[in-house]
Coordinates of C-alpha atoms and ligand atoms in Angstrom, one line a residue:
M1 CA -0.7 -26.8 -0.1
S2 CA -4.5 -26.1 -2.2
V3 CA -5.1 -22.5 -4.0
F4 CA -8.7 -22.7 -4.6
N5 CA -9.5 -24.1 -0.8
S6 CA -7.4 -21.0 0.2
S7 CA -9.6 -18.7 1.6
H8 CA -7.8 -15.8 0.2
Y9 CA -8.5 -17.4 -3.1
D10 CA -11.1 -14.8 -4.8
D11 CA -11.6 -16.1 -8.4
H12 CA -7.4 -15.2 -9.2
E13 CA -6.7 -14.5 -12.9
L14 CA -3.6 -17.1 -12.8
V15 CA -1.5 -18.3 -10.7
S16 CA 2.0 -19.2 -11.2
F17 CA 4.4 -21.2 -9.3
C18 CA 8.3 -21.0 -10.0
Q19 CA 11.0 -23.1 -8.7
D20 CA 15.2 -22.7 -10.0
A21 CA 17.1 -25.5 -8.0
R22 CA 20.1 -23.5 -9.7
S23 CA 19.5 -19.8 -7.7
G24 CA 17.3 -21.3 -5.3
L25 CA 15.0 -19.4 -6.4
R26 CA 11.2 -20.4 -5.2
A27 CA 8.3 -17.8 -6.6
I28 CA 4.3 -17.4 -6.3
V29 CA 2.8 -15.0 -9.2
A30 CA -1.0 -13.9 -9.3
V31 CA -3.2 -11.7 -11.2
H32 CA -6.0 -11.2 -9.4
N33 CA -8.1 -9.3 -12.0
S34 CA -6.9 -8.1 -15.0
N35 CA -10.3 -6.5 -16.6
L36 CA -8.9 -3.0 -16.4
G37 CA -5.0 -3.8 -17.9
P38 CA -2.4 -5.2 -16.6
A39 CA -1.4 -6.6 -13.1
L40 CA 1.1 -4.3 -11.8
G41 CA 2.6 -5.4 -8.7
G42 CA 5.4 -5.4 -6.3
C43 CA 7.2 -8.0 -5.5
R44 CA 8.1 -8.9 -1.8
M45 CA 10.6 -11.4 -0.9
F46 CA 9.4 -12.7 3.0
P47 CA 10.8 -16.0 5.2
Y48 CA 7.6 -17.5 4.9
A49 CA 6.8 -20.1 7.3
N50 CA 6.1 -22.1 5.1
D51 CA 4.7 -22.1 1.2
D52 CA 1.0 -21.4 2.5
H53 CA 1.7 -18.7 3.8
A54 CA 2.9 -17.4 1.0
L55 CA 0.1 -18.7 -1.0
D56 CA -2.0 -16.3 1.1
D57 CA 0.4 -13.4 1.1
V58 CA 0.3 -13.3 -2.4
L59 CA -3.3 -14.4 -3.2
R60 CA -4.2 -11.3 -0.6
L61 CA -2.1 -8.9 -1.4
S62 CA -2.7 -9.1 -5.5
K63 CA -6.3 -8.9 -5.1
G64 CA -6.0 -5.8 -2.6
M65 CA -3.7 -4.1 -6.0
T66 CA -7.1 -4.4 -8.4
Y67 CA -9.2 -2.8 -5.3
K68 CA -6.3 0.1 -5.1
S69 CA -5.9 0.6 -9.0
A70 CA -9.5 0.6 -9.6
L71 CA -10.3 3.6 -7.2
A72 CA -7.1 5.3 -8.1
G73 CA -7.9 5.8 -12.1
L74 CA -5.8 3.4 -13.2
P75 CA -5.6 1.2 -16.8
L76 CA -4.5 -1.9 -14.3
G77 CA -5.6 -4.6 -13.2
G78 CA -4.5 -6.2 -9.3
G79 CA -1.2 -8.7 -9.3
K80 CA 1.8 -9.7 -7.5
A81 CA 5.0 -11.4 -6.4
V82 CA 6.1 -13.6 -4.0
I83 CA 9.8 -14.8 -3.1
I84 CA 10.1 -17.3 -0.1
G85 CA 13.4 -16.6 1.4
D86 CA 15.2 -14.2 3.9
P87 CA 16.8 -11.5 1.7
A88 CA 19.1 -11.2 3.4
S89 CA 20.5 -14.9 3.2
L90 CA 19.0 -16.1 -0.1
K91 CA 19.3 -13.3 -3.0
S92 CA 21.8 -12.9 -4.8
R93 CA 22.5 -12.0 -8.6
D94 CA 21.5 -15.3 -10.1
L95 CA 17.9 -15.5 -8.0
L96 CA 16.6 -12.5 -9.3
L97 CA 17.9 -12.8 -13.4
A98 CA 15.7 -16.2 -12.4
M99 CA 12.9 -14.4 -10.8
G100 CA 13.3 -12.2 -14.3
Q101 CA 13.0 -14.6 -16.4
F102 CA 10.0 -15.8 -14.7
V103 CA 8.0 -12.5 -15.1
N104 CA 9.4 -12.5 -18.7
D105 CA 7.8 -15.9 -19.4
L106 CA 4.1 -14.9 -18.1
G107 CA 4.6 -12.4 -21.0
G108 CA 2.9 -9.4 -19.7
R109 CA 0.4 -10.5 -17.5
Y110 CA 2.0 -8.9 -14.6
I111 CA 4.1 -6.0 -14.3
T112 CA 6.5 -6.1 -11.6
A113 CA 8.1 -3.3 -9.0
E114 CA 9.5 -2.9 -5.3
D115 CA 7.7 -4.2 -2.2
S116 CA 9.1 -5.0 1.3
G117 CA 12.7 -7.3 0.9
T118 CA 12.7 -6.3 -2.5
T119 CA 15.0 -2.7 -4.1
V120 CA 15.4 -0.1 -6.8
T121 CA 18.7 -2.0 -7.1
D122 CA 17.3 -5.8 -7.2
L123 CA 14.3 -4.5 -9.7
K124 CA 17.4 -3.2 -12.2
I125 CA 18.6 -6.5 -12.2
I126 CA 15.3 -8.4 -12.5
A127 CA 14.8 -5.6 -15.4
E128 CA 18.1 -7.5 -17.3
R129 CA 15.7 -10.4 -18.0
T130 CA 12.2 -8.4 -18.1
S131 CA 10.9 -5.4 -19.8
Y132 CA 7.5 -6.1 -17.7
V133 CA 9.5 -3.8 -14.7
S134 CA 8.2 -0.6 -13.1
G135 CA 9.8 1.8 -10.7
V136 CA 13.9 1.5 -12.2
V137 CA 13.3 4.6 -14.0
E138 CA 17.3 6.3 -14.1
G139 CA 17.8 10.3 -13.1
G140 CA 13.5 10.6 -12.4
R141 CA 12.9 12.9 -8.5
F142 CA 13.6 9.6 -6.2
G143 CA 15.4 7.4 -8.5
G144 CA 12.8 5.2 -9.1
D145 CA 11.3 5.0 -5.0
P146 CA 7.2 5.9 -5.0
S147 CA 7.1 6.4 -1.2
P148 CA 7.6 9.8 -1.8
Y149 CA 4.6 9.5 -3.9
T150 CA 3.0 7.1 -1.0
A151 CA 3.3 10.3 1.0
Q152 CA 2.2 12.5 -0.6
G153 CA -1.5 10.9 -1.3
V154 CA -1.6 10.1 1.9
F155 CA -0.8 14.4 2.8
L156 CA -3.7 14.7 0.7
G157 CA -5.4 12.3 1.8
I158 CA -5.5 13.7 5.5
K159 CA -6.1 17.0 4.3
A160 CA -8.9 15.6 2.6
A161 CA -10.6 13.6 5.3
L162 CA -10.1 17.1 7.6
A163 CA -11.8 19.1 5.1
F164 CA -15.0 16.8 5.7
K165 CA -14.7 16.6 9.2
H166 CA -14.2 20.0 10.1
G167 CA -15.0 22.2 7.1
S168 CA -11.2 23.0 7.0
D169 CA -8.5 21.4 5.4
D170 CA -6.0 23.9 7.2
L171 CA -3.2 21.6 8.8
S172 CA -2.1 25.0 11.3
G173 CA -1.8 23.4 15.1
V174 CA -3.5 20.2 13.9
R175 CA -1.7 17.3 15.7
V176 CA -0.9 14.3 14.0
A177 CA 0.8 10.6 15.4
V178 CA 2.3 8.8 12.8
Q179 CA 2.9 5.2 13.6
G180 CA 6.0 4.0 11.6
A181 CA 9.4 6.7 10.0
G182 CA 10.4 4.7 7.8
A183 CA 10.0 5.3 3.5
V184 CA 6.8 6.7 3.5
G185 CA 6.4 8.7 7.8
R186 CA 9.1 10.4 7.2
H187 CA 8.2 12.0 3.9
L188 CA 4.8 12.5 5.8
I189 CA 6.4 14.0 8.3
E190 CA 8.2 16.3 6.5
L191 CA 5.3 17.3 4.1
L192 CA 2.8 17.8 8.0
I193 CA 5.6 19.8 9.5
A194 CA 5.9 22.3 6.4
E195 CA 2.1 23.0 6.8
G196 CA 2.2 23.8 10.3
A197 CA 1.1 20.7 11.9
I198 CA 2.3 19.1 15.1
V199 CA 3.5 16.0 14.4
F200 CA 4.2 12.9 17.1
A201 CA 5.9 10.0 15.5
A202 CA 6.8 6.5 17.1
D203 CA 9.1 3.8 15.4
V204 CA 10.5 0.6 17.1
N205 CA 14.1 1.4 14.8
V206 CA 15.9 4.3 17.0
K207 CA 17.4 5.4 13.9
H208 CA 14.6 6.3 12.7
C209 CA 13.2 8.0 15.4
Q210 CA 16.1 10.4 15.7
L211 CA 16.1 11.3 11.8
A212 CA 11.7 12.4 12.9
Q213 CA 13.0 14.2 15.7
Q214 CA 15.1 16.1 13.1
S215 CA 12.2 16.7 10.9
G216 CA 10.9 18.3 14.1
A217 CA 8.8 15.4 15.3
V218 CA 8.5 14.3 19.2
V219 CA 9.2 11.5 19.5
I220 CA 6.9 8.8 21.7
P221 CA 7.1 5.9 22.6
C222 CA 5.3 2.9 19.9
D223 CA 3.3 1.2 23.0
H224 CA 1.5 5.6 23.7
I225 CA 1.1 6.1 19.5
M226 CA -2.4 4.0 18.5
G227 CA -3.7 5.8 22.1
F228 CA -2.4 9.4 21.6
D229 CA -4.0 12.3 22.2
T230 CA -3.8 13.8 18.2
D231 CA -6.5 15.0 16.0
V232 CA -5.2 12.5 13.4
L233 CA -3.6 9.2 13.8
A234 CA -1.4 7.8 10.4
P235 CA -0.7 4.2 11.2
C236 CA 2.4 3.9 8.1
A237 CA 4.1 1.1 10.3
M238 CA 3.0 -2.5 9.2
G239 CA -0.7 -4.3 8.5
A240 CA -3.1 -5.2 11.2
S241 CA -2.4 -2.5 14.0
L242 CA -6.2 -1.7 13.8
N243 CA -7.5 -4.7 15.5
A244 CA -10.1 -5.3 18.4
D245 CA -7.8 -4.1 20.9
S246 CA -6.9 -1.3 19.3
V247 CA -9.8 0.5 17.8
E248 CA -11.1 0.9 21.5
I249 CA -8.1 2.8 22.2
I250 CA -8.0 5.4 19.7
R251 CA -8.6 8.6 21.0
A252 CA -8.1 10.2 17.3
G253 CA -11.4 11.2 15.0
I254 CA -9.5 10.8 11.9
V255 CA -7.1 7.5 11.0
A256 CA -5.5 8.5 7.8
G257 CA -1.9 6.8 6.6
A258 CA 0.3 4.3 4.7
A259 CA 0.2 1.1 5.9
N260 CA -1.1 -1.7 3.4
N261 CA -4.3 -3.9 5.3
Q262 CA -4.5 -1.7 8.7
L263 CA -8.0 -3.0 9.5
A264 CA -7.2 -6.6 11.5
S265 CA -10.7 -7.3 9.8
N266 CA -13.2 -5.1 7.9
A267 CA -15.3 -5.3 11.4
Q268 CA -12.7 -2.8 12.5
G269 CA -14.3 -0.4 9.7
E270 CA -17.3 -0.7 11.6
R271 CA -16.3 -0.2 14.9
L272 CA -14.7 2.5 13.9
L273 CA -17.5 3.9 12.3
R274 CA -20.0 3.9 15.4
R275 CA -16.9 5.2 17.5
G276 CA -17.4 8.1 15.1
I277 CA -13.5 7.7 14.3
L278 CA -13.6 8.5 10.1
Y279 CA -11.1 5.9 8.5
A280 CA -9.9 6.8 4.9
P281 CA -9.6 3.0 3.5
D282 CA -5.4 2.3 3.8
F283 CA -5.8 1.1 -0.4
V284 CA -7.8 4.5 -1.4
I285 CA -5.0 6.9 1.0
N286 CA -1.5 4.9 0.0
A287 CA -2.1 4.8 -4.1
G288 CA 0.4 7.1 -4.6
G289 CA 3.0 4.8 -4.8
I290 CA 1.2 2.6 -7.6
I291 CA -0.1 6.2 -9.6
D292 CA 3.8 7.1 -10.0
V293 CA 4.7 3.0 -10.8
Y294 CA 2.4 3.5 -13.5
Y295 CA 3.5 6.9 -14.3
Q296 CA 6.9 5.7 -14.4
R297 CA 6.0 3.2 -17.5
A298 CA 3.4 5.7 -19.1
E299 CA 3.9 8.8 -20.9
G300 CA 3.3 11.9 -19.1
G301 CA 6.0 11.0 -16.3
S302 CA 6.3 12.8 -13.2
T303 CA 4.1 15.8 -14.9
K304 CA 1.0 13.5 -14.4
T305 CA 2.3 11.4 -11.1
A306 CA 1.2 14.8 -9.7
A307 CA -1.3 15.8 -11.2
H308 CA -3.4 11.8 -10.8
L309 CA -2.3 12.4 -7.3
S310 CA -5.4 14.8 -6.2
N311 CA -7.5 11.6 -7.5
I312 CA -7.1 10.0 -4.1
S313 CA -8.9 12.9 -2.2
S314 CA -11.6 12.9 -4.9
S315 CA -12.3 9.2 -3.7
L316 CA -11.9 9.8 -0.7
L317 CA -14.6 12.6 -0.2
E318 CA -17.4 10.7 -2.1
I319 CA -16.4 7.3 0.0
F320 CA -16.6 9.9 3.3
T321 CA -20.0 11.6 1.7
Q322 CA -21.3 7.9 0.6
S323 CA -20.9 6.2 4.5
A324 CA -22.4 8.9 5.8
A325 CA -25.6 9.1 4.4
S326 CA -25.2 4.8 3.8
G327 CA -24.4 4.6 7.6
L328 CA -22.0 1.7 5.7
S329 CA -18.2 1.7 6.7
T330 CA -16.3 3.4 4.7
V331 CA -14.2 0.4 3.8
A332 CA -17.4 -1.5 2.6
I333 CA -18.4 1.9 0.8
A334 CA -14.8 2.0 -1.3
E335 CA -14.6 -1.9 -1.6
Q336 CA -18.0 -1.0 -3.4
L337 CA -16.7 1.4 -5.3
A338 CA -14.4 -0.5 -6.9
E339 CA -16.3 -3.5 -7.8
D340 CA -18.2 -0.9 -9.8
I341 CA -15.3 -0.3 -11.4
F342 CA -13.1 -3.4 -12.4
L343 CA -16.2 -6.0 -12.3
N344 CA -19.5 -4.5 -13.5
G345 CA -17.7 -1.8 -15.3
L346 CA -20.1 0.9 -13.8
R347 CA -17.8 3.3 -13.7
V348 CA -15.1 3.4 -15.9
K349 CA -12.1 6.1 -14.3
A350 CA -9.4 5.1 -16.4
A351 CA -6.8 7.4 -17.7
Ligands
NAD1 P1 9.4 1.1 5.9 O1 9.3 -0.7 6.2 O2 10.7 1.8 5.0 O3 9.0 1.9 7.4 C1 8.4 0.8 8.1 C2 9.1 1.6 9.6 O4 7.6 1.0 11.1 C3 10.0 1.3 9.9 O5 10.9 2.4 10.2 C4 9.7 0.1 10.8 O6 10.4 0.1 11.9 C5 8.3 0.8 11.8 N1 8.3 -0.1 12.4 C6 7.7 -1.5 12.6 N2 6.8 -1.9 13.4 C7 6.4 -0.5 14.2 C8 5.7 -1.0 15.1 N3 4.9 -2.0 15.9 N4 5.8 0.5 15.9 C9 6.3 1.9 15.2 N5 7.1 1.4 14.1 C10 7.2 0.4 13.8 O7 8.3 0.5 4.9 P2 7.4 1.9 4.2 O8 8.0 1.3 2.8 O9 7.8 3.3 5.0 O10 6.2 1.4 4.2 C11 5.2 1.5 5.5 C12 3.6 1.0 4.9 O11 2.9 1.6 4.0 C13 4.0 -0.6 5.0 O12 3.0 -1.5 5.4 C14 3.6 -0.6 2.9 O13 3.0 -2.0 2.8 C15 2.7 0.3 3.4 N6 2.6 1.2 1.9 C16 3.9 2.1 1.1 C17 4.6 2.2 0.3 C18 5.6 2.8 -0.5 O14 5.4 3.3 -1.5 N7 6.9 2.1 0.4 C19 2.4 2.2 -0.5 C20 1.3 1.7 0.1 C21 1.7 1.1 1.2

């Protein structure tokens, strides 16, 4: 395994490995860039096929966090942690305590949070060994779970996209296809239906389909969702749903959803532009969670979270406008704007 030869290595400031034989912990923390502040990002636990996959994932995800926080106007850098192993069989109190010690030993350069494979309960155990943890606020509106805020941000982003494309953000009668009715998708469906949208949802999990239906969504088969005839497609499941094949069958005029790394590659961003489909870059529209997690540690709490979420709409409108003027894809513009903030210090949006 070579860090520097990984195709995902991009001048990361820190890559740290930890092995704790007693608990079975094998983990990697990566800090991509901390020009704007300490690196905050979730701790993912996943049964990676090999160590290289884990390394690639943590390098890629930590870089994504730098771009996300910069455009969200947060004084944070980008970081991420991965624990190698199946959460169902390997996760234990001892392993989580060892992870807490690992994070603590980094002295605050990396602040951890929940991610796929870890829960708020796990984070509370990690917090027994380190204060560099976010997303464990007791008594908060959602008990530390950022998903409702991510959904709120996506909801505002969909409205911004409608306003840009059609001159009105009125959702009544607007048809939206939601791929993935999990933690974020479920809240998004509720917000959309409350404002009069007609929502179609697809999920591989039958229970999640039932919950979506109870909220008023029309459940459709998973293999119909990408090409379903709607105004908006909201990918809220896994990454890379926008690939060379799927971008050709999309009928929605707007793609705006929560999933991380939606584009299999930036070429799909170009293709969406050429097809006249307005794409809201994922790392801009799904920043509600990181905004919430930031304010769980900062003064101001949930009142500031709500106010700060409006940054998502203004950033997207700027990106859409620049994309239309330049002919560059929205994702290319978003990356350029983020680099102007965290690399070139051209615009410091930090609160
Ligand atoms: P989740 O696991 O709760 O929900 C994902 C849902 O997608 C599940 O219900 C799953 O069954 C479904 N799914 C998986 N594959 C599918 C497929 N092929 N077709 C249809 N449904 C499928 O996750 P979540 O927390 O809701 O996050 C959703 C996405 O948003 C993820 O990509 C995540 O990385 C991203 N995201 C989440 C947050 C957050 O605050 N939770 C923040 C930023 C980004």
